[in-house]
Coordinates of C-alpha atoms in Angstrom, one line a residue:
L205 CA 71.8 -68.8 -54.5
S206 CA 69.0 -71.2 -55.2
K207 CA 69.7 -71.0 -59.0
I208 CA 73.3 -72.1 -58.9
N209 CA 74.3 -75.6 -59.9
W210 CA 76.3 -76.4 -56.7
M211 CA 77.6 -79.7 -58.2
K212 CA 79.9 -77.5 -60.3
V213 CA 81.3 -75.6 -57.3
D214 CA 84.3 -76.8 -55.4
T215 CA 84.4 -74.2 -52.7
L216 CA 82.3 -71.2 -51.7
L217 CA 84.2 -68.2 -50.3
F218 CA 82.8 -65.7 -47.8
V219 CA 84.3 -62.5 -46.6
A220 CA 82.4 -62.3 -43.3
E221 CA 80.9 -64.8 -40.9
N222 CA 77.6 -63.0 -40.9
V223 CA 77.3 -63.3 -44.7
L224 CA 78.1 -67.0 -44.5
N225 CA 75.5 -67.6 -41.7
T226 CA 72.9 -65.6 -43.7
A227 CA 73.5 -67.7 -46.8
L228 CA 73.1 -70.9 -44.8
E229 CA 69.9 -69.7 -43.2
N230 CA 68.4 -68.8 -46.6
C231 CA 69.7 -71.8 -48.6
K232 CA 69.7 -75.0 -46.5
H233 CA 71.2 -77.0 -49.4
L234 CA 74.5 -75.1 -48.9
S235 CA 75.3 -77.2 -45.9
G236 CA 76.8 -79.8 -48.2
V237 CA 79.0 -77.3 -50.1
K238 CA 82.6 -76.8 -48.9
K239 CA 82.9 -73.2 -47.4
E240 CA 85.9 -71.1 -46.6
L241 CA 85.9 -67.8 -44.7
V242 CA 88.5 -65.3 -46.1
Y243 CA 88.3 -61.9 -44.5
N244 CA 88.8 -58.8 -46.7
G245 CA 92.1 -57.1 -46.3
L246 CA 93.9 -54.1 -47.6
N247 CA 97.3 -53.7 -49.2
L248 CA 98.4 -50.9 -46.8
A249 CA 101.2 -49.9 -49.2
R250 CA 98.5 -48.4 -51.5
Y251 CA 97.5 -45.9 -48.9
T252 CA 99.4 -42.9 -47.5
Y253 CA 98.8 -42.7 -43.8
R254 CA 99.1 -39.5 -41.8
K255 CA 97.9 -38.3 -38.4
R256 CA 94.9 -36.0 -38.7
K257 CA 93.4 -33.4 -36.5
P258 CA 89.7 -33.1 -35.8
G259 CA 88.0 -31.4 -38.8
K260 CA 84.9 -30.5 -40.5
R261 CA 85.3 -32.3 -43.9
L262 CA 83.3 -35.5 -43.8
V263 CA 83.3 -38.1 -46.5
F264 CA 81.6 -41.3 -47.4
A265 CA 82.7 -43.6 -50.2
G266 CA 80.3 -46.2 -51.5
H267 CA 77.4 -46.9 -53.8
F268 CA 74.6 -44.4 -53.5
N269 CA 71.6 -46.6 -52.5
Y270 CA 69.3 -47.2 -49.6
K271 CA 71.7 -49.7 -47.9
K272 CA 74.2 -46.9 -47.4
N273 CA 71.5 -44.8 -45.8
P274 CA 72.3 -41.3 -47.1
M275 CA 69.2 -40.0 -45.4
L276 CA 70.8 -40.6 -42.0
A277 CA 74.0 -38.9 -43.2
V278 CA 71.9 -35.8 -44.1
Q279 CA 70.3 -35.7 -40.7
I280 CA 73.7 -35.8 -39.0
L281 CA 75.0 -33.1 -41.4
K282 CA 72.1 -30.9 -40.5
K283 CA 72.8 -31.2 -36.8
L284 CA 76.5 -30.4 -37.4
T285 CA 75.7 -27.3 -39.5
E286 CA 73.5 -26.0 -36.7
I287 CA 76.8 -26.0 -34.6
D288 CA 79.1 -24.8 -37.4
R289 CA 78.2 -24.0 -41.0
A290 CA 81.7 -25.1 -42.0
Y291 CA 80.8 -28.8 -41.8
T292 CA 80.6 -30.5 -45.2
L293 CA 79.9 -34.0 -46.5
E294 CA 81.2 -35.4 -49.8
W295 CA 79.8 -38.7 -51.1
A296 CA 81.9 -40.6 -53.6
G297 CA 80.3 -43.6 -55.4
S298 CA 78.2 -44.8 -58.2
M299 CA 74.6 -43.6 -58.4
Q300 CA 72.3 -46.6 -57.9
D301 CA 69.0 -45.0 -56.8
E302 CA 67.9 -41.8 -58.5
R303 CA 64.8 -41.6 -56.3
I304 CA 66.9 -41.2 -53.2
Y305 CA 69.2 -38.8 -54.9
R306 CA 66.2 -36.6 -55.9
Y307 CA 64.8 -36.8 -52.4
L308 CA 68.2 -35.9 -50.9
N309 CA 68.5 -32.8 -53.1
Y310 CA 65.0 -31.8 -52.2
I311 CA 65.5 -32.2 -48.4
L312 CA 68.9 -30.6 -48.5
E313 CA 67.4 -27.5 -50.0
K314 CA 64.5 -27.5 -47.5
M315 CA 67.0 -27.8 -44.7
G316 CA 69.1 -25.0 -46.1
I317 CA 72.3 -27.1 -46.4
S318 CA 72.5 -27.9 -50.1
S319 CA 75.9 -26.2 -50.3
N320 CA 77.2 -28.5 -47.5
F321 CA 76.6 -31.7 -49.3
K322 CA 78.3 -32.8 -52.6
F323 CA 77.9 -36.0 -54.6
V324 CA 81.1 -36.5 -56.5
G325 CA 80.6 -39.8 -58.3
W326 CA 82.9 -42.8 -58.5
K327 CA 86.6 -42.3 -57.6
D328 CA 89.2 -44.8 -59.0
N329 CA 92.0 -43.5 -56.8
V330 CA 90.6 -43.7 -53.3
D331 CA 94.0 -42.9 -51.7
E332 CA 94.2 -39.6 -53.6
Y333 CA 90.5 -38.8 -53.1
L334 CA 90.6 -39.2 -49.3
E335 CA 93.7 -37.1 -48.8
D336 CA 92.0 -33.9 -47.7
K337 CA 89.2 -35.6 -45.7
E338 CA 89.1 -35.7 -41.9
I339 CA 86.1 -37.9 -40.9
F340 CA 84.7 -40.9 -42.6
L341 CA 80.9 -41.1 -41.8
S342 CA 79.5 -44.5 -42.5
T343 CA 75.7 -44.5 -42.2
S344 CA 75.1 -47.9 -43.8
I345 CA 72.4 -50.2 -42.5
H346 CA 74.2 -53.2 -44.0
E347 CA 77.8 -54.0 -44.9
G348 CA 79.4 -57.4 -45.6
Y349 CA 82.5 -56.0 -44.2
G350 CA 82.9 -52.3 -44.9
V351 CA 86.1 -52.0 -47.0
A352 CA 85.7 -48.3 -47.5
I353 CA 85.8 -47.8 -43.7
L354 CA 89.1 -49.7 -43.7
E355 CA 90.5 -47.6 -46.5
A356 CA 89.7 -44.5 -44.6
M357 CA 91.3 -45.9 -41.5
A358 CA 94.4 -46.8 -43.5
K359 CA 94.7 -43.1 -44.4
G360 CA 94.4 -42.1 -40.7
I361 CA 90.9 -40.8 -41.2
K362 CA 88.7 -41.0 -38.1
P363 CA 85.8 -43.4 -38.7
V364 CA 82.3 -42.7 -37.3
I365 CA 80.3 -45.9 -38.0
H366 CA 76.5 -46.4 -37.7
N367 CA 75.8 -49.6 -35.8
F368 CA 74.8 -51.6 -38.8
Y369 CA 73.9 -55.3 -38.2
I370 CA 77.1 -56.9 -37.0
A371 CA 79.2 -53.7 -37.0
E372 CA 80.5 -54.8 -33.6
E373 CA 81.9 -58.0 -35.2
F374 CA 84.5 -55.8 -37.0
Y375 CA 84.9 -52.5 -35.2
P376 CA 85.5 -51.4 -31.6
G377 CA 82.6 -49.9 -29.8
H378 CA 84.1 -46.4 -29.5
L379 CA 83.9 -46.1 -33.3
I380 CA 80.2 -47.0 -33.5
F381 CA 77.1 -44.8 -33.0
N382 CA 73.4 -45.5 -32.7
T383 CA 71.8 -42.1 -32.8
V384 CA 72.3 -38.8 -34.6
D385 CA 73.4 -37.1 -31.3
E386 CA 76.0 -39.8 -30.7
A387 CA 77.4 -39.4 -34.2
V388 CA 77.6 -35.6 -33.7
R389 CA 79.5 -36.0 -30.4
M390 CA 81.9 -38.5 -32.0
I391 CA 82.6 -36.2 -35.0
K392 CA 83.2 -33.2 -32.7
S393 CA 85.5 -35.1 -30.3
S394 CA 89.2 -35.3 -30.6

């Protein structure tokens, strides 16, 4: 932000209040720039909603990097497989950190749950991809808004959301977890 010529900017758009506040904290010179808050939204006509029953097919859709916290997802998956080996987790997104991917494959093998986790890469048609999933597990430590969570909800998929900074600004408390055990209880509940 400090390298932008703000004299050439008419209006700065933000999708979340926390992102706007963080930008202002980090770049005091933005106080003189016109700012607008425009929340992300979804065209619900692009998603086929249906009621779903509790299930064992978990999914996360998002870039594969430290901010999405795949290590926490694996810890939750391990707990679930101790209850029932039928639990699986698919991760759709672009690979952004090969070190974490290598670690994940290593620890999945050490935990004996390699066959329960699958990285499937980027998916262009999210509506189609999510059709057979039952739980959206978001383990992110940071989200500007969490559009993938909204996409899953638009499909009728139950969201289980890690309490990332400002998660409570967007999502009701009963969808948010702090610990692995809380996530497991939420996933198993109807």
